[in-house]
Tab-separated table of C-alpha atoms and ligand atoms in Angstrom:
chain	number	residue	atom	x	y	z
P	890	MET	CA	-16.340	-31.220	-3.218
P	891	ILE	CA	-15.484	-31.072	0.473
P	892	LEU	CA	-18.356	-29.935	2.589
P	893	ILE	CA	-18.995	-29.483	6.313
P	894	LEU	CA	-22.540	-29.636	7.690
P	895	LEU	CA	-22.609	-27.585	10.859
P	896	GLY	CA	-25.462	-27.119	13.305
P	897	ALA	CA	-26.928	-28.141	16.624
P	898	PRO	CA	-28.040	-31.712	17.330
P	899	GLY	CA	-31.212	-32.495	15.415
P	900	VAL	CA	-31.112	-29.695	12.822
P	901	GLY	CA	-31.092	-32.301	10.038
P	902	LYS	CA	-27.386	-32.764	9.253
P	903	GLY	CA	-27.837	-36.518	8.829
P	904	THR	CA	-31.038	-36.181	6.808
P	905	GLN	CA	-29.650	-33.545	4.434
P	906	GLY	CA	-26.214	-35.218	4.293
P	907	ALA	CA	-27.816	-38.398	2.944
P	908	LEU	CA	-29.634	-36.437	0.214
P	909	ILE	CA	-26.489	-34.496	-0.779
P	910	SER	CA	-24.489	-37.722	-0.856
P	911	LYS	CA	-26.991	-39.339	-3.240
P	912	GLU	CA	-27.269	-36.278	-5.490
P	913	TYR	CA	-23.528	-35.546	-5.795
P	914	GLY	CA	-22.164	-39.102	-5.480
P	915	ILE	CA	-19.761	-38.422	-2.603
P	916	PRO	CA	-19.771	-40.153	0.804
P	917	GLN	CA	-21.368	-38.723	3.908
P	918	ILE	CA	-19.083	-39.186	6.888
P	919	SER	CA	-20.996	-39.060	10.148
P	920	THR	CA	-18.769	-39.191	13.229
P	921	GLY	CA	-21.844	-40.100	15.296
P	922	ASP	CA	-22.601	-43.109	13.045
P	923	ILE	CA	-18.971	-44.275	13.100
P	924	LEU	CA	-18.881	-44.008	16.903
P	925	ARG	CA	-22.226	-45.816	17.329
P	926	SER	CA	-20.957	-48.669	15.178
P	927	GLU	CA	-17.754	-48.882	17.268
P	928	VAL	CA	-19.854	-48.969	20.452
P	929	LYS	CA	-22.092	-51.703	19.010
P	930	ASN	CA	-19.050	-53.795	18.028
P	931	GLU	CA	-17.454	-53.230	21.455
P	932	THR	CA	-14.121	-52.117	19.970
P	933	GLU	CA	-11.473	-50.286	22.037
P	934	LEU	CA	-12.597	-46.996	20.475
P	935	GLY	CA	-16.248	-47.840	21.178
P	936	LYS	CA	-15.472	-48.592	24.827
P	937	LYS	CA	-13.747	-45.199	25.173
P	938	ALA	CA	-16.588	-43.297	23.461
P	939	LYS	CA	-19.626	-44.947	25.076
P	940	ALA	CA	-19.673	-43.131	28.428
P	941	TYR	CA	-19.317	-39.705	26.800
P	942	MET	CA	-22.041	-40.360	24.240
P	943	GLU	CA	-24.554	-41.647	26.781
P	944	LYS	CA	-24.174	-38.441	28.789
P	945	GLY	CA	-24.410	-36.195	25.725
P	946	GLU	CA	-20.805	-35.058	26.112
P	947	LEU	CA	-18.174	-34.847	23.394
P	948	VAL	CA	-15.715	-37.675	22.874
P	949	PRO	CA	-12.138	-36.338	23.453
P	950	ASP	CA	-10.590	-34.469	20.522
P	951	ASP	CA	-7.540	-36.742	20.140
P	952	VAL	CA	-9.753	-39.830	19.694
P	953	ILE	CA	-11.924	-38.107	17.055
P	954	ILE	CA	-9.011	-36.534	15.163
P	955	GLU	CA	-7.190	-39.874	14.849
P	956	MET	CA	-10.401	-41.573	13.679
P	957	MET	CA	-11.064	-38.895	11.027
P	958	GLU	CA	-7.503	-38.827	9.776
P	959	LYS	CA	-7.881	-42.503	8.876
P	960	ARG	CA	-11.374	-42.114	7.427
P	961	ILE	CA	-10.704	-39.341	4.919
P	962	LYS	CA	-7.730	-41.252	3.513
P	963	GLN	CA	-10.009	-44.070	2.351
P	964	ASP	CA	-10.543	-44.592	-1.367
P	965	ASP	CA	-14.176	-43.496	-1.484
P	966	CYS	CA	-13.139	-39.972	-0.411
P	967	LYS	CA	-10.982	-39.247	-3.431
P	968	ASN	CA	-13.684	-37.153	-5.172
P	969	GLY	CA	-14.745	-35.379	-2.015
P	970	PHE	CA	-16.866	-35.987	1.078
P	971	ILE	CA	-19.524	-34.486	3.327
P	972	LEU	CA	-18.723	-34.146	7.014
P	973	ASP	CA	-21.675	-34.556	9.360
P	974	GLY	CA	-20.743	-33.997	13.024
P	975	PHE	CA	-17.091	-33.067	12.519
P	976	PRO	CA	-15.396	-30.746	13.361
P	977	ARG	CA	-17.154	-29.962	16.605
P	978	THR	CA	-14.531	-27.992	18.508
P	979	VAL	CA	-11.978	-25.377	17.479
P	980	ALA	CA	-9.207	-27.929	18.149
P	981	GLN	CA	-10.884	-30.361	15.716
P	982	ALA	CA	-11.284	-27.603	13.095
P	983	GLU	CA	-7.608	-26.690	13.378
P	984	ALA	CA	-6.606	-30.342	13.086
P	985	PHE	CA	-8.878	-30.707	10.041
P	986	ASP	CA	-7.236	-27.683	8.384
P	987	LYS	CA	-3.882	-29.408	8.842
P	988	MET	CA	-5.243	-32.693	7.401
P	989	LEU	CA	-6.462	-30.822	4.332
P	990	SER	CA	-3.250	-28.947	3.666
P	991	LYS	CA	-1.157	-32.092	4.279
P	992	ASN	CA	-3.175	-33.878	1.588
P	993	GLY	CA	-3.332	-30.905	-0.818
P	994	LEU	CA	-7.099	-30.562	-0.382
P	995	GLU	CA	-9.342	-27.538	0.046
P	996	LEU	CA	-12.600	-27.043	1.891
P	997	ASP	CA	-15.424	-25.791	-0.373
P	998	LYS	CA	-18.267	-24.820	1.914
P	999	VAL	CA	-19.572	-24.952	5.449
P	1000	ILE	CA	-23.357	-25.159	5.559
P	1001	LEU	CA	-24.750	-23.984	8.879
P	1002	ILE	CA	-28.264	-25.360	9.357
P	1003	ASP	CA	-30.401	-23.296	11.701
P	1004	VAL	CA	-33.492	-24.522	13.585
P	1005	PRO	CA	-35.123	-23.073	16.759
P	1006	GLU	CA	-34.392	-24.974	19.973
P	1007	GLU	CA	-37.984	-26.072	20.774
P	1008	GLU	CA	-38.322	-27.634	17.310
P	1009	ILE	CA	-34.994	-29.432	17.797
P	1010	ILE	CA	-36.263	-31.016	21.015
P	1011	GLU	CA	-39.447	-32.153	19.269
P	1012	ARG	CA	-37.436	-33.587	16.357
P	1013	LEU	CA	-34.973	-35.492	18.519
P	1014	THR	CA	-37.392	-36.943	21.042
P	1015	GLY	CA	-39.528	-38.182	18.087
P	1016	ARG	CA	-36.623	-39.578	16.084
P	1017	ARG	CA	-36.418	-43.324	15.470
P	1018	ILE	CA	-33.512	-45.049	13.771
P	1019	CYS	CA	-32.870	-48.389	12.159
P	1020	PRO	CA	-30.133	-50.228	14.107
P	1021	ASN	CA	-29.427	-52.339	11.024
P	1022	CYS	CA	-29.121	-49.957	8.037
P	1023	GLY	CA	-28.999	-46.566	9.804
P	1024	ALA	CA	-32.119	-45.077	8.160
P	1025	VAL	CA	-33.575	-42.153	10.138
P	1026	TYR	CA	-37.290	-41.496	10.735
P	1027	HIS	CA	-39.495	-39.258	12.827
P	1028	ILE	CA	-42.708	-40.524	14.390
P	1029	LYS	CA	-44.703	-37.546	13.013
P	1030	ASN	CA	-42.617	-35.679	10.409
P	1031	ASN	CA	-41.038	-38.568	8.551
P	1032	PRO	CA	-42.768	-41.797	9.634
P	1033	PRO	CA	-42.015	-45.226	8.163
P	1034	LYS	CA	-44.745	-46.831	6.022
P	1035	VAL	CA	-45.403	-49.450	8.724
P	1036	ASP	CA	-45.264	-48.178	12.314
P	1037	GLY	CA	-41.947	-49.097	14.019
P	1038	VAL	CA	-40.545	-50.955	10.984
P	1039	CYS	CA	-37.734	-49.787	8.662
P	1040	ASP	CA	-38.920	-49.149	5.073
P	1041	ARG	CA	-35.499	-50.053	3.676
P	1042	CYS	CA	-34.632	-53.310	5.441
P	1043	GLY	CA	-37.634	-54.321	7.578
P	1044	SER	CA	-35.795	-54.164	10.924
P	1045	LYS	CA	-37.476	-52.974	14.117
P	1046	LEU	CA	-36.816	-49.256	14.714
P	1047	ILE	CA	-35.306	-48.031	17.990
P	1048	GLN	CA	-34.829	-44.749	19.851
P	1049	ARG	CA	-31.225	-43.588	20.361
P	1050	ASP	CA	-30.192	-43.593	24.062
P	1051	ASP	CA	-29.088	-39.952	23.751
P	1052	ASP	CA	-32.471	-38.834	22.356
P	1053	ARG	CA	-34.077	-38.776	25.817
P	1054	GLU	CA	-35.114	-35.199	26.622
P	1055	ASP	CA	-32.619	-34.702	29.489
P	1056	VAL	CA	-29.710	-35.868	27.326
P	1057	VAL	CA	-30.937	-33.770	24.373
P	1058	ARG	CA	-30.849	-30.650	26.581
P	1059	LYS	CA	-27.316	-31.517	27.701
P	1060	ARG	CA	-26.237	-31.980	24.029
P	1061	LEU	CA	-27.651	-28.544	23.208
P	1062	GLU	CA	-25.650	-27.007	26.062
P	1063	VAL	CA	-22.486	-28.733	24.847
P	1064	TYR	CA	-23.187	-27.472	21.309
P	1065	LYS	CA	-23.464	-23.862	22.492
P	1066	GLU	CA	-20.311	-24.072	24.537
P	1067	SER	CA	-17.983	-26.117	22.314
P	1068	THR	CA	-19.292	-26.058	18.732
P	1069	MET	CA	-20.841	-22.603	18.284
P	1070	PRO	CA	-17.382	-20.945	18.291
P	1071	LEU	CA	-16.896	-22.692	14.931
P	1072	VAL	CA	-19.406	-20.306	13.373
P	1073	ASP	CA	-16.943	-17.457	13.901
P	1074	TYR	CA	-14.034	-19.685	12.929
P	1075	TYR	CA	-15.537	-20.449	9.510
P	1076	MET	CA	-17.128	-17.027	9.041
P	1077	LYS	CA	-13.586	-15.663	8.844
P	1078	THR	CA	-12.823	-17.956	5.883
P	1079	SER	CA	-15.965	-16.675	4.061
P	1080	LYS	CA	-16.910	-20.298	3.336
P	1081	LEU	CA	-19.806	-20.389	5.770
P	1082	VAL	CA	-23.355	-20.164	4.451
P	1083	LYS	CA	-26.380	-20.196	6.756
P	1084	VAL	CA	-29.470	-22.147	5.722
P	1085	ASP	CA	-32.928	-22.017	7.266
P	1086	GLY	CA	-33.472	-25.601	8.485
P	1087	THR	CA	-37.217	-25.280	9.055
P	1088	GLY	CA	-39.856	-26.512	6.634
P	1089	ASP	CA	-40.076	-29.704	4.552
P	1090	ILE	CA	-36.999	-31.886	4.148
P	1091	GLU	CA	-37.177	-31.448	0.339
P	1092	GLU	CA	-37.592	-27.692	0.663
P	1093	ILE	CA	-34.421	-27.450	2.778
P	1094	PHE	CA	-32.570	-29.702	0.335
P	1095	ALA	CA	-33.537	-27.339	-2.517
P	1096	ARG	CA	-32.049	-24.421	-0.527
P	1097	ILE	CA	-28.796	-26.358	-0.077
P	1098	LYS	CA	-28.630	-27.386	-3.747
P	1099	LYS	CA	-28.973	-23.752	-4.748
P	1100	ILE	CA	-25.914	-22.941	-2.643
P	1101	LEU	CA	-23.884	-25.858	-3.972
P	1102	GLY	CA	-24.810	-25.318	-7.618
O	1686	AP5	P1	-24.230	-37.244	16.332
O	1686	AP5	O1	-24.763	-38.540	15.927
O	1686	AP5	O2	-23.372	-36.464	15.384
O	1686	AP5	O3	-25.430	-36.368	16.851
O	1686	AP5	P2	-25.820	-34.824	16.667
O	1686	AP5	O4	-24.865	-33.854	16.109
O	1686	AP5	O5	-26.283	-34.530	18.023
O	1686	AP5	O6	-26.778	-34.827	15.526
O	1686	AP5	P3	-27.999	-35.721	15.352
O	1686	AP5	O7	-27.635	-36.988	14.672
O	1686	AP5	O8	-28.734	-35.852	16.653
O	1686	AP5	O9	-28.911	-34.783	14.451
O	1686	AP5	P4	-28.896	-34.410	12.926
O	1686	AP5	O10	-28.576	-32.954	12.796
O	1686	AP5	O11	-28.084	-35.373	12.109
O	1686	AP5	O12	-30.440	-34.573	12.618
O	1686	AP5	P5	-31.243	-35.704	11.820
O	1686	AP5	O13	-31.050	-35.523	10.348
O	1686	AP5	O14	-31.020	-37.067	12.385
O	1686	AP5	O15	-23.364	-37.389	17.660
O	1686	AP5	C1	-23.773	-38.187	18.750
O	1686	AP5	C2	-22.714	-38.166	19.832
O	1686	AP5	O16	-21.465	-38.694	19.314
O	1686	AP5	C3	-22.336	-36.779	20.383
O	1686	AP5	O17	-23.218	-36.352	21.384
O	1686	AP5	C4	-20.907	-37.043	20.889
O	1686	AP5	O18	-20.920	-37.704	22.120
O	1686	AP5	C5	-20.336	-37.987	19.839
O	1686	AP5	N1	-19.671	-37.276	18.733
O	1686	AP5	C6	-20.028	-37.270	17.416
O	1686	AP5	N2	-19.189	-36.511	16.691
O	1686	AP5	C7	-18.265	-36.023	17.559
O	1686	AP5	C8	-17.143	-35.153	17.422
O	1686	AP5	N3	-16.798	-34.637	16.237
O	1686	AP5	N4	-16.438	-34.847	18.530
O	1686	AP5	C9	-16.756	-35.350	19.730
O	1686	AP5	N5	-17.807	-36.183	19.949
O	1686	AP5	C10	-18.571	-36.505	18.869
O	1686	AP5	O19	-32.729	-35.221	12.155
O	1686	AP5	C11	-33.261	-35.310	13.478
O	1686	AP5	C12	-34.747	-35.749	13.434
O	1686	AP5	O20	-35.522	-34.727	12.807
O	1686	AP5	C13	-35.003	-37.032	12.612
O	1686	AP5	O21	-36.017	-37.752	13.243
O	1686	AP5	C14	-35.465	-36.522	11.248
O	1686	AP5	O22	-36.315	-37.445	10.595
O	1686	AP5	C15	-36.208	-35.243	11.645
O	1686	AP5	N6	-36.105	-34.209	10.612
O	1686	AP5	C16	-35.046	-33.932	9.813
O	1686	AP5	N7	-35.320	-32.884	9.007
O	1686	AP5	C17	-36.565	-32.474	9.342
O	1686	AP5	C18	-37.421	-31.433	8.885
O	1686	AP5	N8	-37.046	-30.600	7.916
O	1686	AP5	N9	-38.636	-31.292	9.463
O	1686	AP5	C19	-39.037	-32.122	10.443
O	1686	AP5	N10	-38.284	-33.134	10.909
O	1686	AP5	C20	-37.073	-33.306	10.372
């Protein structure tokens, strides 16, 4: 199964991607997570990406396309994968189509998760993440058992630099301008399915499972 999770920042792509990955036994590939790890490790790629990410802008297409070409060739992707945060521009979607046909693969579904903007801002400004294992929490909606501490590995939780309200608003603008055209792009392939992203995490997951079968 090859799946794309599409939607604005904060609609729950990461949260739902993790649940789908566990249920169907295929990896979740988050471009944001890969980039954050490159930034943390101060690699050449991380150095290139950092300034864009801090401002809420997109990292240039050529950098992302090269990174993804390598990632989907890895062994763990042979039974399929879930893309979370890629493609994000029409150029990336076209490059992904080429990657698929070059490797004899076919896209199954694009799940567009939809959440109103004010709720997105509330979700992102309240999000906390574990810098060690990547677990994602929300101070009100999905809090850890012990305040500020990761349930999974016990590390101290942090707020992402790009989850400050001004950067969140910029990310939403960038989404509308650069990523929303992908809705039309995938609508034409009749692979796009829209899912209401409001309500409980489990409730949304049930909606997605119904689509995936
Ligand atoms: P990335 O990390 O991909 O960020 P994003 O798309 O902005 O998405 P988020 O991770 O913010 O949100 P999400 O939809 O995964 O929501 P989550 O599940 O965490 O990208 C970061 C940056 O990297 C970009 O700005 C760009 O610079 C660069 N980048 C990445 N990919 C790129 C690409 N392809 N091209 C160019 N540049 C790229 O949920 C959010 C919060 O809500 C959490 O706290 C969660 O607990 C909570 N929550 C989840 N579900 C619910 C619910 N149902 N009810 C209440 N709260 C909920």
